[in-house]
Amino acid sequence: MTTLIVTNDFPPRQGGIETFVHAMATRLPRNDVVVYTSDEPGAARYDATLPFPVVRDRARTLLPTRRVTRTALGLAREHGADRVWFGAAAPLAAMAPELRRGGIRRMVATTHGHEIWWARTPGADRLLRRVGDHVDVVTYLGAYTRARIAPALGPRARLERLVPGVDPAAFRTGEEDADGARLVRERHRLTGRRIILCVSRLVRRKGQDVLIEAMPAVLREVPDAVLVVVGQGPDAGRLRRLAARHAPGRVVFTGGLDHAGTAAYYAAADVFAMPCRTRKAGLEAEGLGIVFLEAAASGLPVVAGDSGGAPDTVLDGVTGSVVDGRSPAAVAEALTAVLTSPEERRRRGEAGRGWAATHWSWDTSAHHLDTLLDPDRPLQRNRTAGSAVALPASPRAPGDAARRPSKSG
Ligand code: GDP
């Protein structure tokens, strides 16, 4: 049976939720999916490369309006989909009751960091309650986001952890991708320099500003260090001005790159750093940070800010370090420690590689999501209130399963 994926976040736009949704869509069994998403410049060309249909609404942002809900149901009927995955729970999973009435048998909604804002904003939290009451399973990234989102979902919500991963075939070490790494270094005239890399949207909470402010202290200990900032976003102008003030000639801004392009930057780097920080009294926090997993898979030690779920991606002192994302001095110290010790850098990079390979697999996550989406697998409450487990497929006849209340158990 087909899965209808309803999402605002889908490539070619870049970001964590987009990466997550794309990874699941391409890994669900037999690519038996249809995606319903918003429009985006360059979308048609991108969609043509995918092995499943992508239906673009005329809207740049989908909202759970009657028109959008009707379109989703129409697509489900047209493509024979009896299950729906909401790539981000807020706001689109609010259409769940109407989809249920329209015959959708299983619905899973995934939360990320951004649902924390919804959970803590009066009015917006009501939408999450509706989601918790009506979808079959709500997934969360880790303990940090769960603690902040679960109260708004209400007592009926079934929660299950669904983590992002990293594609080990897509990210390689500098030795494995020596040509890619060399080309990056030549392109920016960085041959022989020690490269600190940050890959991320340019928004304040990611901490590129603190990284730039840390550069003078880093340069005192590591005079050939260079910071390479990959990504685009609203903070670009301010960051360039900060770079001109704190580390003139020592910060390279590449702008946004396509996905194939970023891998060579990881291969070229010596250390990855993103000192993310929590802002707006906790409303903005790092959900998890897929980039830390990409860096670890590329054999890089990581320096991560202590925001939200970011510490989940690092074994502190083993694969990298977790630092106060507001402190340029702490960031500089962590960077200097690995840049001045090739042995420590290698040790942490190797440990990170192993950690990424064994703990952060998109394939495992996609299999897990597929299990949760199977309407013929009854969901049962765990002993922990609010958790869900998908049981092995029951031998019941399909018609029997169709009549079973979807929130049974
Ligand atoms: P989030 O965007 O705040 O959710 O941060 P994450 O670290 O979880 O995810 C970011 C994802 O977007 C990663 O897969 C990055 O590689 C990707 N990304 C961010 N900026 C860029 C960029 O400029 N180019 C490309 N190709 N990917 C980017």
Short mmCIF file of C-alpha atoms and ligand atoms in Angstrom, two decimals:
data_model
loop_
_atom_site.label_atom_id
_atom_site.label_comp_id
_atom_site.label_asym_id
_atom_site.label_seq_id
_atom_site.Cartn_x
_atom_site.Cartn_y
_atom_site.Cartn_z
CA MET A 1 0.00 0.00 0.00
CA THR A 2 1.11 3.52 -0.72
CA THR A 3 2.11 6.14 1.85
CA LEU A 4 1.06 9.73 1.28
CA ILE A 5 3.66 12.11 2.71
CA VAL A 6 2.23 15.51 3.54
CA THR A 7 4.96 18.06 4.20
CA ASN A 8 6.02 21.66 3.78
CA ASP A 9 9.64 20.68 4.14
CA PHE A 10 11.07 19.00 1.11
CA PRO A 11 14.09 19.55 -1.12
CA PRO A 12 15.26 21.41 -3.09
CA ARG A 13 14.89 23.61 -0.01
CA GLN A 14 17.68 22.85 2.48
CA GLY A 15 17.45 22.13 6.17
CA GLY A 16 17.16 19.35 8.69
CA ILE A 17 13.48 18.51 8.21
CA GLU A 18 13.95 18.52 4.44
CA THR A 19 16.89 16.11 4.78
CA PHE A 20 14.84 13.91 7.15
CA VAL A 21 11.75 13.75 4.90
CA HIS A 22 13.83 13.06 1.81
CA ALA A 23 15.72 10.26 3.58
CA MET A 24 12.49 8.57 4.64
CA ALA A 25 10.73 9.06 1.29
CA THR A 26 13.57 7.43 -0.62
CA ARG A 27 13.85 4.53 1.83
CA LEU A 28 10.28 3.50 2.48
CA PRO A 29 9.84 0.06 0.89
CA ARG A 30 9.72 -0.04 -2.87
CA ASN A 31 9.61 3.75 -2.91
CA ASP A 32 5.88 3.30 -2.68
CA VAL A 33 5.19 6.88 -1.79
CA VAL A 34 3.58 10.01 -3.12
CA VAL A 35 4.60 13.38 -1.72
CA TYR A 36 2.25 16.33 -1.38
CA THR A 37 4.19 19.50 -0.68
CA SER A 38 4.42 23.25 -1.29
CA ASP A 39 5.96 24.97 -4.27
CA GLU A 40 9.54 26.12 -4.41
CA PRO A 41 11.82 27.67 -7.06
CA GLY A 42 13.58 24.89 -8.97
CA ALA A 43 11.10 22.29 -7.73
CA ALA A 44 10.03 20.85 -11.11
CA ARG A 45 13.59 20.10 -12.17
CA TYR A 46 14.38 18.52 -8.81
CA ASP A 47 11.20 16.45 -8.65
CA ALA A 48 11.92 14.95 -12.07
CA THR A 49 14.97 13.23 -10.56
CA LEU A 50 12.93 11.36 -7.94
CA PRO A 51 11.61 7.81 -8.35
CA PHE A 52 8.16 8.68 -6.92
CA PRO A 53 5.53 11.30 -7.72
CA VAL A 54 5.73 14.70 -6.03
CA VAL A 55 2.61 16.85 -6.22
CA ARG A 56 3.28 20.55 -5.65
CA ASP A 57 0.51 22.74 -4.36
CA ARG A 58 0.39 26.28 -5.75
CA ALA A 59 0.95 27.62 -2.19
CA ARG A 60 4.47 28.37 -0.95
CA THR A 61 3.39 27.19 2.51
CA LEU A 62 0.74 24.53 3.03
CA LEU A 63 -1.67 25.09 5.90
CA PRO A 64 -4.28 22.61 7.11
CA THR A 65 -7.12 24.45 5.37
CA ARG A 66 -10.20 22.79 3.89
CA ARG A 67 -8.77 23.10 0.39
CA VAL A 68 -5.44 21.53 1.31
CA THR A 69 -7.15 18.76 3.29
CA ARG A 70 -9.43 17.99 0.33
CA THR A 71 -6.43 17.87 -1.98
CA ALA A 72 -4.61 15.48 0.37
CA LEU A 73 -7.60 13.17 0.52
CA GLY A 74 -8.03 13.31 -3.25
CA LEU A 75 -4.38 12.33 -3.70
CA ALA A 76 -4.74 9.49 -1.22
CA ARG A 77 -7.67 8.10 -3.21
CA GLU A 78 -6.01 8.62 -6.56
CA HIS A 79 -2.83 6.82 -5.46
CA GLY A 80 -4.45 4.17 -3.27
CA ALA A 81 -2.82 5.46 -0.07
CA ASP A 82 -4.32 4.33 3.23
CA ARG A 83 -1.54 5.76 5.42
CA VAL A 84 -0.21 9.27 5.85
CA TRP A 85 3.07 10.52 7.25
CA PHE A 86 3.26 14.18 8.24
CA GLY A 87 6.93 15.12 7.82
CA ALA A 88 6.46 17.80 10.49
CA ALA A 89 3.55 17.55 12.92
CA ALA A 90 2.86 21.28 13.06
CA PRO A 91 0.81 22.57 11.45
CA LEU A 92 -0.25 20.06 8.80
CA ALA A 93 -1.12 17.09 11.04
CA ALA A 94 -4.04 19.17 12.33
CA MET A 95 -5.94 17.83 9.31
CA ALA A 96 -5.86 14.33 10.86
CA PRO A 97 -9.54 14.10 11.95
CA GLU A 98 -10.77 14.93 8.42
CA LEU A 99 -8.35 12.45 6.86
CA ARG A 100 -9.55 9.78 9.30
CA ARG A 101 -13.16 10.44 8.31
CA GLY A 102 -12.04 10.23 4.69
CA GLY A 103 -10.75 6.67 5.20
CA ILE A 104 -7.06 7.05 6.07
CA ARG A 105 -6.25 4.15 8.40
CA ARG A 106 -2.87 5.04 9.89
CA MET A 107 -1.30 8.46 10.51
CA VAL A 108 2.11 9.23 11.94
CA ALA A 109 3.29 12.80 12.64
CA THR A 110 6.93 13.60 13.26
CA THR A 111 8.06 16.38 15.58
CA HIS A 112 11.37 18.20 15.30
CA GLY A 113 12.78 21.21 17.15
CA HIS A 114 10.24 23.63 15.73
CA GLU A 115 7.27 22.06 17.51
CA ILE A 116 8.74 23.40 20.79
CA TRP A 117 7.59 26.85 19.67
CA TRP A 118 4.12 25.49 18.94
CA ALA A 119 3.99 23.70 22.28
CA ARG A 120 4.90 26.80 24.26
CA THR A 121 2.88 29.40 22.42
CA PRO A 122 -0.64 29.91 23.76
CA GLY A 123 -3.11 29.25 20.97
CA ALA A 124 -0.60 27.34 18.85
CA ASP A 125 -0.46 24.66 21.53
CA ARG A 126 -4.12 23.82 20.81
CA LEU A 127 -3.12 22.68 17.36
CA LEU A 128 -0.65 20.22 18.88
CA ARG A 129 -3.34 18.91 21.21
CA ARG A 130 -5.49 18.17 18.17
CA VAL A 131 -2.55 16.35 16.60
CA GLY A 132 -1.95 14.31 19.76
CA ASP A 133 -5.60 13.38 19.99
CA HIS A 134 -6.06 12.29 16.41
CA VAL A 135 -2.94 10.83 14.81
CA ASP A 136 -1.94 7.27 15.67
CA VAL A 137 1.68 8.00 16.59
CA VAL A 138 3.66 11.18 17.22
CA THR A 139 7.40 10.75 16.90
CA TYR A 140 10.07 12.79 18.68
CA LEU A 141 13.82 13.23 18.27
CA GLY A 142 15.01 12.70 21.82
CA ALA A 143 14.47 13.38 25.52
CA TYR A 144 14.93 17.15 25.21
CA THR A 145 12.26 17.73 22.59
CA ARG A 146 9.92 15.11 24.04
CA ALA A 147 9.92 16.80 27.47
CA ARG A 148 8.90 20.10 25.89
CA ILE A 149 6.43 18.93 23.27
CA ALA A 150 4.63 16.05 25.00
CA PRO A 151 2.63 18.18 27.47
CA ALA A 152 0.96 20.05 24.61
CA LEU A 153 0.10 16.81 22.80
CA GLY A 154 -2.06 15.70 25.73
CA PRO A 155 -2.51 12.33 27.46
CA ARG A 156 -3.93 10.46 24.47
CA ALA A 157 -0.87 10.95 22.27
CA ARG A 158 1.21 7.89 21.54
CA LEU A 159 4.86 8.82 21.42
CA GLU A 160 7.68 6.98 19.74
CA ARG A 161 11.29 8.03 19.22
CA LEU A 162 12.30 8.36 15.57
CA VAL A 163 15.81 9.68 15.06
CA PRO A 164 17.52 11.02 11.97
CA GLY A 165 20.56 9.31 10.57
CA VAL A 166 23.31 9.74 8.07
CA ASP A 167 24.08 8.01 4.81
CA PRO A 168 27.55 6.43 5.26
CA ALA A 169 27.96 6.12 1.50
CA ALA A 170 27.46 9.87 0.99
CA PHE A 171 30.14 11.09 3.45
CA ARG A 172 33.78 10.18 3.25
CA THR A 173 36.98 11.04 5.04
CA GLY A 174 39.65 13.24 3.52
CA GLU A 175 41.71 10.15 2.68
CA GLU A 176 38.80 8.41 1.00
CA ASP A 177 37.80 11.47 -1.02
CA ALA A 178 41.26 12.92 -1.54
CA ASP A 179 40.34 14.44 -4.92
CA GLY A 180 37.19 16.13 -3.60
CA ALA A 181 39.08 17.47 -0.60
CA ARG A 182 41.92 18.76 -2.79
CA LEU A 183 39.51 20.53 -5.14
CA VAL A 184 37.81 22.30 -2.24
CA ARG A 185 41.15 23.41 -0.84
CA GLU A 186 42.31 24.64 -4.26
CA ARG A 187 39.02 26.42 -4.98
CA HIS A 188 39.43 28.57 -1.88
CA ARG A 189 43.25 28.70 -1.83
CA LEU A 190 43.39 26.75 1.42
CA THR A 191 46.01 24.15 0.59
CA GLY A 192 48.10 23.39 3.68
CA ARG A 193 45.75 25.29 6.03
CA ARG A 194 43.81 23.79 8.93
CA ILE A 195 40.11 24.07 8.18
CA ILE A 196 37.32 24.58 10.70
CA LEU A 197 34.01 23.82 8.95
CA CYS A 198 30.45 24.83 9.76
CA VAL A 199 27.57 23.67 7.52
CA SER A 200 24.21 25.16 8.33
CA ARG A 201 21.53 27.65 7.50
CA LEU A 202 22.75 31.12 8.44
CA VAL A 203 20.43 31.88 11.36
CA ARG A 204 21.45 33.22 14.76
CA ARG A 205 20.83 30.17 16.87
CA LYS A 206 23.34 28.10 14.86
CA GLY A 207 26.16 30.18 16.35
CA GLN A 208 28.29 31.05 13.32
CA ASP A 209 28.70 34.45 15.00
CA VAL A 210 30.28 32.94 18.13
CA LEU A 211 32.49 30.80 15.91
CA ILE A 212 33.75 33.94 14.14
CA GLU A 213 34.28 35.67 17.49
CA ALA A 214 36.33 32.66 18.62
CA MET A 215 38.71 32.98 15.66
CA PRO A 216 41.18 35.53 17.13
CA ALA A 217 41.89 33.19 20.07
CA VAL A 218 42.14 30.18 17.75
CA LEU A 219 44.56 32.05 15.47
CA ARG A 220 46.87 32.86 18.38
CA GLU A 221 47.43 29.11 18.88
CA VAL A 222 46.86 27.89 15.30
CA PRO A 223 48.07 30.67 12.99
CA ASP A 224 47.13 28.87 9.75
CA ALA A 225 43.51 28.14 10.78
CA VAL A 226 40.66 29.12 8.47
CA LEU A 227 36.94 29.01 9.09
CA VAL A 228 34.77 27.82 6.19
CA VAL A 229 31.08 28.65 6.53
CA VAL A 230 28.77 26.69 4.20
CA GLY A 231 25.13 27.72 3.96
CA GLN A 232 22.84 30.61 3.23
CA GLY A 233 20.26 32.49 5.24
CA PRO A 234 19.09 35.78 6.69
CA ASP A 235 22.14 36.25 8.94
CA ALA A 236 24.60 36.36 6.02
CA GLY A 237 25.22 40.14 5.99
CA ARG A 238 25.80 40.41 9.73
CA LEU A 239 28.14 37.41 9.70
CA ARG A 240 30.24 38.90 6.90
CA ARG A 241 30.59 42.14 8.85
CA LEU A 242 31.60 40.19 11.98
CA ALA A 243 34.17 38.25 9.98
CA ALA A 244 35.67 41.47 8.57
CA ARG A 245 36.01 42.79 12.13
CA HIS A 246 37.25 39.69 14.00
CA ALA A 247 39.13 37.60 11.47
CA PRO A 248 39.72 39.47 8.19
CA GLY A 249 40.76 37.09 5.42
CA ARG A 250 40.27 34.06 7.68
CA VAL A 251 36.61 33.28 7.05
CA VAL A 252 35.37 31.84 3.74
CA PHE A 253 31.65 32.03 2.96
CA THR A 254 30.67 29.53 0.28
CA GLY A 255 26.92 30.30 0.18
CA GLY A 256 24.46 27.43 -0.15
CA LEU A 257 25.67 24.29 -1.88
CA ASP A 258 23.84 21.32 -3.28
CA HIS A 259 23.97 18.08 -1.32
CA ALA A 260 26.64 16.43 -3.41
CA GLY A 261 28.70 19.59 -2.90
CA THR A 262 28.74 19.59 0.89
CA ALA A 263 30.33 16.14 1.22
CA ALA A 264 33.63 17.33 -0.27
CA TYR A 265 33.74 20.20 2.24
CA TYR A 266 33.45 17.74 5.11
CA ALA A 267 36.21 15.67 3.49
CA ALA A 268 38.43 18.75 3.22
CA ALA A 269 37.99 19.88 6.83
CA ASP A 270 40.00 19.18 9.98
CA VAL A 271 37.27 19.81 12.53
CA PHE A 272 33.54 20.56 12.41
CA ALA A 273 32.00 23.19 14.69
CA MET A 274 28.51 24.53 15.20
CA PRO A 275 28.18 26.21 18.61
CA CYS A 276 24.38 26.34 18.49
CA ARG A 277 22.57 28.07 21.33
CA THR A 278 19.05 28.17 22.67
CA ARG A 279 17.26 31.48 22.10
CA LYS A 280 14.05 33.24 22.98
CA ALA A 281 13.66 31.70 26.43
CA GLY A 282 13.75 28.19 25.03
CA LEU A 283 11.42 28.73 22.06
CA GLU A 284 14.29 28.25 19.61
CA ALA A 285 16.57 25.29 20.26
CA GLU A 286 18.50 22.78 18.19
CA GLY A 287 16.25 19.75 17.63
CA LEU A 288 19.17 17.39 17.13
CA GLY A 289 21.59 18.55 14.43
CA ILE A 290 21.98 16.24 11.45
CA VAL A 291 25.14 18.12 10.49
CA PHE A 292 26.96 16.71 13.54
CA LEU A 293 26.17 13.21 12.26
CA GLU A 294 27.34 14.12 8.75
CA ALA A 295 30.59 15.45 10.20
CA ALA A 296 31.13 12.35 12.34
CA ALA A 297 30.44 10.11 9.32
CA SER A 298 33.15 12.08 7.50
CA GLY A 299 35.64 11.25 10.25
CA LEU A 300 35.71 14.72 11.78
CA PRO A 301 35.82 15.60 15.46
CA VAL A 302 32.88 17.86 16.28
CA VAL A 303 32.41 20.85 18.54
CA ALA A 304 28.71 21.21 19.33
CA GLY A 305 26.81 23.86 21.27
CA ASP A 306 24.85 22.75 24.30
CA SER A 307 21.45 23.55 22.82
CA GLY A 308 18.44 21.22 22.80
CA GLY A 309 19.15 17.75 21.49
CA ALA A 310 22.56 18.62 19.99
CA PRO A 311 24.47 16.88 22.84
CA ASP A 312 22.74 13.61 21.82
CA THR A 313 24.86 13.59 18.67
CA VAL A 314 28.23 13.75 20.45
CA LEU A 315 30.03 11.45 22.86
CA ASP A 316 31.61 14.25 24.86
CA GLY A 317 35.36 13.78 25.08
CA VAL A 318 35.25 10.79 22.71
CA THR A 319 33.85 11.91 19.33
CA GLY A 320 34.07 15.63 20.06
CA SER A 321 33.05 18.12 22.68
CA VAL A 322 29.92 19.89 23.84
CA VAL A 323 30.52 23.54 24.70
CA ASP A 324 28.65 26.60 25.90
CA GLY A 325 27.40 27.95 22.58
CA ARG A 326 27.44 31.51 23.92
CA SER A 327 31.12 31.50 24.84
CA PRO A 328 33.74 32.32 22.16
CA ALA A 329 36.43 31.38 24.72
CA ALA A 330 34.98 27.89 25.28
CA VAL A 331 34.61 27.36 21.52
CA ALA A 332 38.19 28.51 20.89
CA GLU A 333 39.53 26.21 23.58
CA ALA A 334 37.72 23.17 22.17
CA LEU A 335 38.88 23.94 18.62
CA THR A 336 42.46 24.58 19.65
CA ALA A 337 42.60 21.33 21.61
CA VAL A 338 41.93 19.23 18.51
CA LEU A 339 43.73 21.42 15.97
CA THR A 340 46.99 21.34 17.94
CA SER A 341 46.90 17.58 18.49
CA PRO A 342 46.80 15.50 15.30
CA GLU A 343 46.59 12.37 17.44
CA GLU A 344 43.52 13.60 19.34
CA ARG A 345 41.93 14.79 16.11
CA ARG A 346 42.42 11.37 14.50
CA ARG A 347 41.21 9.50 17.57
CA ARG A 348 38.02 11.52 17.86
CA GLY A 349 37.36 11.41 14.13
CA GLU A 350 37.65 7.63 14.06
CA ALA A 351 35.42 7.27 17.11
CA GLY A 352 32.86 9.55 15.47
CA ARG A 353 32.88 7.50 12.33
CA GLY A 354 32.12 4.33 14.26
CA TRP A 355 29.44 6.06 16.31
CA ALA A 356 27.71 7.42 13.18
CA ALA A 357 27.81 4.02 11.49
CA THR A 358 26.46 2.05 14.43
CA HIS A 359 23.95 4.45 15.98
CA TRP A 360 22.58 6.76 13.30
CA SER A 361 21.17 4.84 10.39
CA TRP A 362 18.54 6.23 8.03
CA ASP A 363 17.77 2.65 6.99
CA THR A 364 16.92 1.66 10.56
CA SER A 365 14.79 4.78 11.02
CA ALA A 366 12.94 4.22 7.74
CA HIS A 367 12.21 0.63 8.71
CA HIS A 368 10.91 1.85 12.05
CA LEU A 369 8.69 4.46 10.39
CA ASP A 370 7.38 1.87 7.95
CA THR A 371 6.41 -0.34 10.88
CA LEU A 372 4.60 2.50 12.61
CA LEU A 373 2.75 3.34 9.38
CA ASP A 374 1.46 -0.18 8.78
CA PRO A 375 -2.27 -0.07 9.55
CA ASP A 376 -2.37 -3.85 9.95
CA ARG A 377 0.00 -3.70 12.90
CA PRO A 378 -1.95 -2.85 16.03
CA LEU A 379 -0.35 -0.27 18.27
CA GLN A 380 -0.13 -1.12 21.93
CA ARG A 381 0.69 1.10 24.81
CA ASN A 382 4.06 0.54 26.39
CA ARG A 383 4.30 0.36 30.12
CA THR A 384 5.61 3.92 29.94
CA ALA A 385 2.44 5.98 29.52
CA GLY A 386 2.21 7.65 26.18
CA SER A 387 4.62 5.37 24.32
CA ALA A 388 3.64 3.18 21.44
CA VAL A 389 5.04 -0.01 20.04
CA ALA A 390 4.05 -1.54 16.75
CA LEU A 391 3.40 -5.23 17.20
CA PRO A 392 4.15 -7.85 14.57
CA ALA A 393 1.57 -7.85 11.78
CA SER A 394 -1.54 -9.66 12.90
CA PRO A 395 -2.89 -12.52 10.84
CA ARG A 396 -6.34 -10.89 10.70
CA ALA A 397 -8.09 -10.41 7.39
CA PRO A 398 -7.61 -6.96 5.86
CA GLY A 399 -11.30 -6.15 6.22
CA ASP A 400 -11.14 -6.95 9.89
CA ALA A 401 -8.15 -4.65 10.32
CA ALA A 402 -9.95 -1.87 8.48
CA ARG A 403 -12.80 -1.94 10.99
CA ARG A 404 -10.56 -1.93 14.01
CA PRO A 405 -10.50 1.47 15.71
CA SER A 406 -7.17 2.95 14.79
CA LYS A 407 -6.45 4.19 18.31
CA SER A 408 -7.08 0.86 19.95
CA GLY A 409 -4.76 -0.56 22.56
P1 GDP B 1 18.20 22.24 10.83
O1 GDP B 1 18.16 22.75 9.43
O2 GDP B 1 18.12 23.35 11.83
O3 GDP B 1 17.16 21.21 11.11
O4 GDP B 1 19.65 21.57 11.04
P2 GDP B 1 20.21 20.09 10.84
O5 GDP B 1 21.65 20.14 11.20
O6 GDP B 1 19.39 19.07 11.55
O7 GDP B 1 20.06 19.78 9.29
C1 GDP B 1 20.64 20.55 8.31
C2 GDP B 1 20.64 19.77 7.02
O8 GDP B 1 20.64 20.69 5.95
C3 GDP B 1 21.88 18.92 6.88
O9 GDP B 1 21.59 17.75 6.14
C4 GDP B 1 22.81 19.86 6.11
O10 GDP B 1 23.79 19.16 5.37
C5 GDP B 1 21.83 20.57 5.24
N1 GDP B 1 22.28 21.91 4.88
C6 GDP B 1 22.32 23.04 5.58
N2 GDP B 1 22.83 24.05 4.83
C7 GDP B 1 23.08 23.52 3.65
C8 GDP B 1 23.62 24.02 2.41
O11 GDP B 1 23.96 25.16 2.24
N3 GDP B 1 23.69 23.12 1.42
C9 GDP B 1 23.28 21.82 1.56
N4 GDP B 1 23.35 21.03 0.52
N5 GDP B 1 22.82 21.35 2.66
C10 GDP B 1 22.73 22.17 3.69
#
